[in-house]
Tab-separated table of C-alpha atoms in Angstrom:
chain	number	residue	atom	x	y	z
A	1	UNK	CA	32.724	-173.632	-127.920
A	2	UNK	CA	30.788	-176.193	-125.881
A	3	UNK	CA	30.108	-175.442	-122.222
A	4	UNK	CA	28.422	-177.524	-119.515
A	5	UNK	CA	27.470	-176.276	-116.030
A	6	UNK	CA	27.070	-179.111	-113.536
A	7	UNK	CA	26.048	-176.538	-110.882
A	8	UNK	CA	25.872	-172.786	-110.332
A	9	UNK	CA	29.474	-172.558	-109.117
A	10	UNK	CA	31.327	-174.468	-111.835
A	11	UNK	CA	31.520	-175.043	-115.571
A	12	UNK	CA	33.369	-177.280	-118.007
A	13	UNK	CA	34.150	-176.166	-121.549
A	14	UNK	CA	35.900	-177.225	-124.762
A	15	UNK	CA	36.748	-175.051	-127.743
A	16	UNK	CA	38.160	-175.256	-131.250
A	17	UNK	CA	39.485	-172.156	-133.020
A	18	UNK	CA	41.117	-171.555	-136.375
A	19	UNK	CA	43.365	-168.561	-136.942
A	20	UNK	CA	44.986	-166.966	-139.970
A	21	UNK	CA	47.793	-164.434	-140.427
A	22	UNK	CA	48.275	-163.035	-143.912
A	23	UNK	CA	51.409	-163.574	-145.938
A	24	UNK	CA	53.601	-160.647	-146.899
A	25	UNK	CA	56.354	-159.277	-149.038
A	26	UNK	CA	59.014	-158.173	-146.555
A	27	UNK	CA	59.922	-155.056	-148.524
A	28	UNK	CA	61.417	-153.288	-145.514
A	29	UNK	CA	63.654	-156.150	-144.526
A	30	UNK	CA	65.707	-158.866	-146.128
A	31	UNK	CA	63.654	-161.825	-147.331
A	32	UNK	CA	64.456	-163.889	-150.387
A	33	UNK	CA	60.874	-164.765	-151.245
A	34	UNK	CA	57.294	-163.907	-150.236
A	35	UNK	CA	56.348	-165.118	-146.770
A	36	UNK	CA	53.463	-167.585	-146.796
A	37	UNK	CA	50.319	-167.117	-144.698
A	38	UNK	CA	50.434	-168.505	-141.161
A	39	UNK	CA	47.577	-170.701	-139.920
A	40	UNK	CA	46.714	-172.298	-136.587
A	41	UNK	CA	44.289	-174.885	-135.244
A	42	UNK	CA	43.773	-174.297	-131.525
A	43	UNK	CA	42.111	-176.700	-129.085
A	44	UNK	CA	41.357	-176.007	-125.424
A	45	UNK	CA	39.539	-177.710	-122.576
A	46	UNK	CA	39.040	-176.295	-119.125
A	47	UNK	CA	37.224	-176.072	-115.824
A	48	UNK	CA	36.133	-172.978	-113.894
A	49	UNK	CA	34.868	-172.638	-110.342
A	50	UNK	CA	33.601	-169.645	-108.393
A	51	UNK	CA	31.983	-170.142	-105.027
A	52	UNK	CA	32.333	-168.650	-101.576
A	53	UNK	CA	35.843	-167.356	-100.946
A	54	UNK	CA	37.449	-169.294	-103.788
A	55	UNK	CA	37.691	-168.917	-107.561
A	56	UNK	CA	39.764	-171.293	-109.688
A	57	UNK	CA	40.510	-172.032	-113.340
A	58	UNK	CA	42.299	-174.959	-114.975
A	59	UNK	CA	42.836	-175.360	-118.702
A	60	UNK	CA	44.813	-177.428	-121.175
A	61	UNK	CA	45.572	-176.332	-124.726
A	62	UNK	CA	47.069	-177.581	-127.975
A	63	UNK	CA	48.122	-175.297	-130.844
A	64	UNK	CA	49.152	-176.610	-134.260
A	65	UNK	CA	50.822	-173.999	-136.464
A	66	UNK	CA	51.615	-174.268	-140.146
A	67	UNK	CA	54.031	-171.904	-141.896
A	68	UNK	CA	54.765	-170.060	-138.653
A	69	UNK	CA	56.255	-166.651	-139.464
A	70	UNK	CA	59.512	-166.084	-137.566
A	71	UNK	CA	62.150	-163.393	-137.849
A	72	UNK	CA	65.884	-163.099	-137.473
A	73	UNK	CA	68.161	-160.115	-137.987
A	74	UNK	CA	70.989	-159.492	-140.402
A	75	UNK	CA	72.856	-156.242	-140.989
A	76	UNK	CA	70.292	-154.381	-138.903
A	77	UNK	CA	67.192	-155.517	-140.813
A	78	UNK	CA	64.606	-158.174	-140.057
A	79	UNK	CA	64.462	-161.282	-142.194
A	80	UNK	CA	61.064	-162.939	-141.935
A	81	UNK	CA	60.660	-166.539	-143.051
A	82	UNK	CA	58.381	-169.516	-142.529
A	83	UNK	CA	58.969	-172.401	-140.176
A	84	UNK	CA	57.223	-175.315	-141.855
A	85	UNK	CA	55.254	-176.250	-138.745
A	86	UNK	CA	55.306	-175.946	-134.983
A	87	UNK	CA	53.478	-177.394	-132.013
A	88	UNK	CA	52.530	-175.870	-128.678
A	89	UNK	CA	50.703	-177.517	-125.817
A	90	UNK	CA	50.480	-176.967	-122.097
A	91	UNK	CA	48.514	-176.393	-118.926
A	92	UNK	CA	47.465	-173.284	-117.035
A	93	UNK	CA	45.989	-172.906	-113.549
A	94	UNK	CA	44.857	-169.906	-111.542
A	95	UNK	CA	43.343	-169.641	-108.074
A	96	UNK	CA	42.206	-166.736	-105.919
A	97	UNK	CA	41.012	-166.842	-102.314
A	98	UNK	CA	39.477	-164.006	-100.316
A	99	UNK	CA	40.570	-165.327	-96.944
A	100	UNK	CA	39.075	-162.403	-95.004
A	101	UNK	CA	37.171	-159.272	-96.084
A	102	UNK	CA	40.558	-157.504	-95.967
A	103	UNK	CA	42.984	-160.106	-97.255
A	104	UNK	CA	43.112	-161.731	-100.704
A	105	UNK	CA	45.682	-164.208	-101.955
A	106	UNK	CA	45.985	-165.379	-105.566
A	107	UNK	CA	48.387	-167.266	-107.761
A	108	UNK	CA	48.833	-168.921	-111.090
A	109	UNK	CA	51.177	-171.213	-112.975
A	110	UNK	CA	51.599	-172.118	-116.618
A	111	UNK	CA	53.555	-174.888	-118.339
A	112	UNK	CA	54.177	-174.660	-122.067
A	113	UNK	CA	55.841	-177.129	-124.414
A	114	UNK	CA	56.670	-175.247	-127.635
A	115	UNK	CA	58.781	-176.757	-130.419
A	116	UNK	CA	59.435	-176.239	-134.101
A	117	UNK	CA	58.293	-179.537	-135.586
A	118	UNK	CA	59.902	-178.875	-138.963
A	119	UNK	CA	62.190	-175.905	-139.519
A	120	UNK	CA	65.068	-176.406	-141.912
A	121	UNK	CA	67.420	-173.583	-142.884
A	122	UNK	CA	66.916	-171.569	-139.702
A	123	UNK	CA	69.298	-168.655	-139.236
A	124	UNK	CA	72.277	-169.491	-137.004
A	125	UNK	CA	74.989	-167.059	-135.869
A	126	UNK	CA	78.594	-167.993	-135.130
A	127	UNK	CA	82.019	-166.426	-135.091
A	128	UNK	CA	83.658	-166.485	-138.488
A	129	UNK	CA	86.404	-169.014	-139.132
A	130	UNK	CA	89.709	-167.367	-140.130
A	131	UNK	CA	90.983	-170.681	-141.487
A	132	UNK	CA	88.269	-170.755	-144.168
A	133	UNK	CA	88.829	-169.058	-147.514
A	134	UNK	CA	86.668	-166.015	-148.182
A	135	UNK	CA	84.443	-166.527	-151.188
A	136	UNK	CA	84.404	-170.302	-150.898
A	137	UNK	CA	82.891	-170.835	-147.420
A	138	UNK	CA	79.847	-169.204	-145.793
A	139	UNK	CA	81.621	-169.131	-142.415
A	140	UNK	CA	84.819	-167.475	-143.662
A	141	UNK	CA	85.719	-164.049	-142.293
A	142	UNK	CA	84.994	-161.196	-144.665
A	143	UNK	CA	88.166	-159.071	-144.961
A	144	UNK	CA	87.928	-155.392	-144.132
A	145	UNK	CA	89.210	-154.652	-147.626
A	146	UNK	CA	86.014	-156.273	-148.926
A	147	UNK	CA	83.708	-154.332	-146.613
A	148	UNK	CA	83.684	-156.869	-143.764
A	149	UNK	CA	84.731	-156.715	-140.123
A	150	UNK	CA	87.555	-159.213	-140.434
A	151	UNK	CA	88.384	-161.800	-137.780
A	152	UNK	CA	86.156	-161.906	-134.695
A	153	UNK	CA	82.966	-160.924	-136.516
A	154	UNK	CA	79.781	-162.939	-136.679
A	155	UNK	CA	78.458	-164.705	-139.739
A	156	UNK	CA	74.999	-166.070	-140.386
A	157	UNK	CA	74.688	-169.646	-141.564
A	158	UNK	CA	71.739	-172.016	-141.525
A	159	UNK	CA	70.864	-174.972	-139.316
A	160	UNK	CA	68.101	-177.546	-139.096
A	161	UNK	CA	66.081	-176.265	-136.108
A	162	UNK	CA	63.482	-179.058	-136.231
A	163	UNK	CA	62.723	-180.032	-132.637
A	164	UNK	CA	64.262	-176.853	-131.206
A	165	UNK	CA	62.484	-174.776	-128.558
A	166	UNK	CA	60.519	-171.855	-129.937
A	167	UNK	CA	62.016	-168.440	-129.338
A	168	UNK	CA	60.893	-166.297	-126.378
A	169	UNK	CA	58.823	-169.142	-124.934
A	170	UNK	CA	59.646	-170.167	-121.339
A	171	UNK	CA	58.406	-173.578	-120.257
A	172	UNK	CA	57.218	-172.387	-116.837
A	173	UNK	CA	55.779	-169.072	-115.693
A	174	UNK	CA	54.160	-168.390	-112.328
A	175	UNK	CA	52.877	-165.540	-110.222
A	176	UNK	CA	51.816	-165.021	-106.622
A	177	UNK	CA	49.924	-161.945	-105.435
A	178	UNK	CA	48.613	-160.716	-102.098
A	179	UNK	CA	46.458	-157.747	-101.145
A	180	UNK	CA	45.615	-156.449	-97.665
A	181	UNK	CA	43.385	-153.484	-96.837
A	182	UNK	CA	43.047	-151.517	-93.597
A	183	UNK	CA	41.158	-148.360	-92.594
A	184	UNK	CA	43.536	-145.438	-92.038
A	185	UNK	CA	42.749	-141.746	-91.485
A	186	UNK	CA	39.275	-141.394	-92.972
A	187	UNK	CA	40.232	-143.604	-95.863
A	188	UNK	CA	41.419	-147.008	-96.970
A	189	UNK	CA	45.029	-148.165	-97.240
A	190	UNK	CA	45.674	-151.122	-99.537
A	191	UNK	CA	49.012	-152.946	-99.420
A	192	UNK	CA	49.738	-155.309	-102.298
A	193	UNK	CA	52.568	-157.269	-103.835
A	194	UNK	CA	53.126	-159.430	-106.883
A	195	UNK	CA	55.846	-162.016	-107.441
A	196	UNK	CA	56.466	-163.155	-111.037
A	197	UNK	CA	58.718	-166.026	-112.155
A	198	UNK	CA	59.782	-167.172	-115.594
A	199	UNK	CA	62.011	-170.092	-116.473
A	200	UNK	CA	64.811	-169.782	-119.011
A	201	UNK	CA	64.255	-169.269	-122.730
A	202	UNK	CA	66.012	-168.314	-125.961
A	203	UNK	CA	65.655	-165.089	-127.924
A	204	UNK	CA	66.971	-166.715	-131.120
A	205	UNK	CA	65.175	-169.198	-133.356
A	206	UNK	CA	68.121	-171.649	-133.296
A	207	UNK	CA	68.333	-171.949	-129.479
A	208	UNK	CA	70.744	-169.032	-129.283
A	209	UNK	CA	70.926	-165.917	-127.086
A	210	UNK	CA	69.968	-167.553	-123.825
A	211	UNK	CA	68.097	-165.834	-121.003
A	212	UNK	CA	68.257	-167.599	-117.652
A	213	UNK	CA	65.299	-167.786	-115.301
A	214	UNK	CA	64.472	-164.784	-113.137
A	215	UNK	CA	61.956	-163.540	-110.574
A	216	UNK	CA	60.467	-160.049	-110.307
A	217	UNK	CA	58.844	-158.523	-107.237
A	218	UNK	CA	56.493	-155.542	-107.332
A	219	UNK	CA	55.115	-153.747	-104.264
A	220	UNK	CA	52.426	-151.086	-103.934
A	221	UNK	CA	50.831	-149.055	-101.121
A	222	UNK	CA	47.786	-146.956	-102.029
A	223	UNK	CA	45.565	-144.810	-99.828
A	224	UNK	CA	42.067	-143.778	-101.019
A	225	UNK	CA	39.808	-141.308	-99.236
A	226	UNK	CA	36.402	-142.396	-97.948
A	227	UNK	CA	34.553	-140.815	-100.888
A	228	UNK	CA	36.931	-142.530	-103.350
A	229	UNK	CA	37.636	-139.198	-105.010
A	230	UNK	CA	41.364	-139.009	-104.253
A	231	UNK	CA	44.161	-141.525	-103.912
A	232	UNK	CA	47.893	-141.461	-103.419
A	233	UNK	CA	50.213	-144.388	-104.075
A	234	UNK	CA	53.810	-145.429	-103.660
A	235	UNK	CA	54.953	-148.378	-105.731
A	236	UNK	CA	58.041	-150.110	-107.010
A	237	UNK	CA	58.724	-152.570	-109.816
A	238	UNK	CA	61.569	-155.102	-109.640
A	239	UNK	CA	62.375	-153.987	-106.116
A	240	UNK	CA	64.929	-156.794	-105.679
A	241	UNK	CA	66.899	-155.354	-108.618
A	242	UNK	CA	66.951	-158.431	-110.824
A	243	UNK	CA	68.973	-157.994	-114.021
A	244	UNK	CA	67.546	-159.557	-117.174
A	245	UNK	CA	67.266	-158.930	-120.907
A	246	UNK	CA	63.989	-157.552	-122.199
A	247	UNK	CA	64.978	-157.867	-125.871
A	248	UNK	CA	67.854	-159.042	-128.034
A	249	UNK	CA	68.676	-157.787	-131.522
A	250	UNK	CA	71.384	-159.781	-133.240
A	251	UNK	CA	73.079	-159.248	-136.565
A	252	UNK	CA	76.241	-160.144	-138.438
A	253	UNK	CA	77.964	-157.228	-136.697
A	254	UNK	CA	77.274	-158.468	-133.159
């Protein structure tokens, strides 16, 4: 890491980091071969400022992965495999302003470009084809007499996912928060809220199992006595009742 401070309120930095994740034998899942170690070269540059009522951060990053370990699911077990390489880069910004001694406003935004650079033979799920002959085609329906689900079931095939978006990686995330404090009844009442936004993304490695963008709102009211020994709070998460998926498990059964 190299850091330069042009003045007491600001600094500029650049960093280079190497990371390593060990390979494995996926004995509890369903992998055909040992999974290779995952490595990353990470680069970041940024600027930070803190002075008066304002603090701010801006950074740009670039991550180069090799043998990225990714997982898909088949028959209820995880299959872990290597994507040959992947690339992630983006920008992040955060700012916070204490507008008055009682009122603080903050926000942040991140943009991420994440793609599999080379990823052949990625798992891809589709409905089986009843017109194909079982035993001769990987997309044919497995008859119930042979232990399958018959027509309407899912089958796993492979696809070249090179250039596809990485799973569970939205391009844009953002948040906005506000906090306001007032003196109430021999204590302090703090009212706060946080608004979080994420753009759409995929749960699957082959741009499958789509989650559309959504926004979550959290609110909190907390009173603390003057000695800061006791507090009582009322809070709510997702108070606008947004419906979204938190996880997706997919297999040949559905």
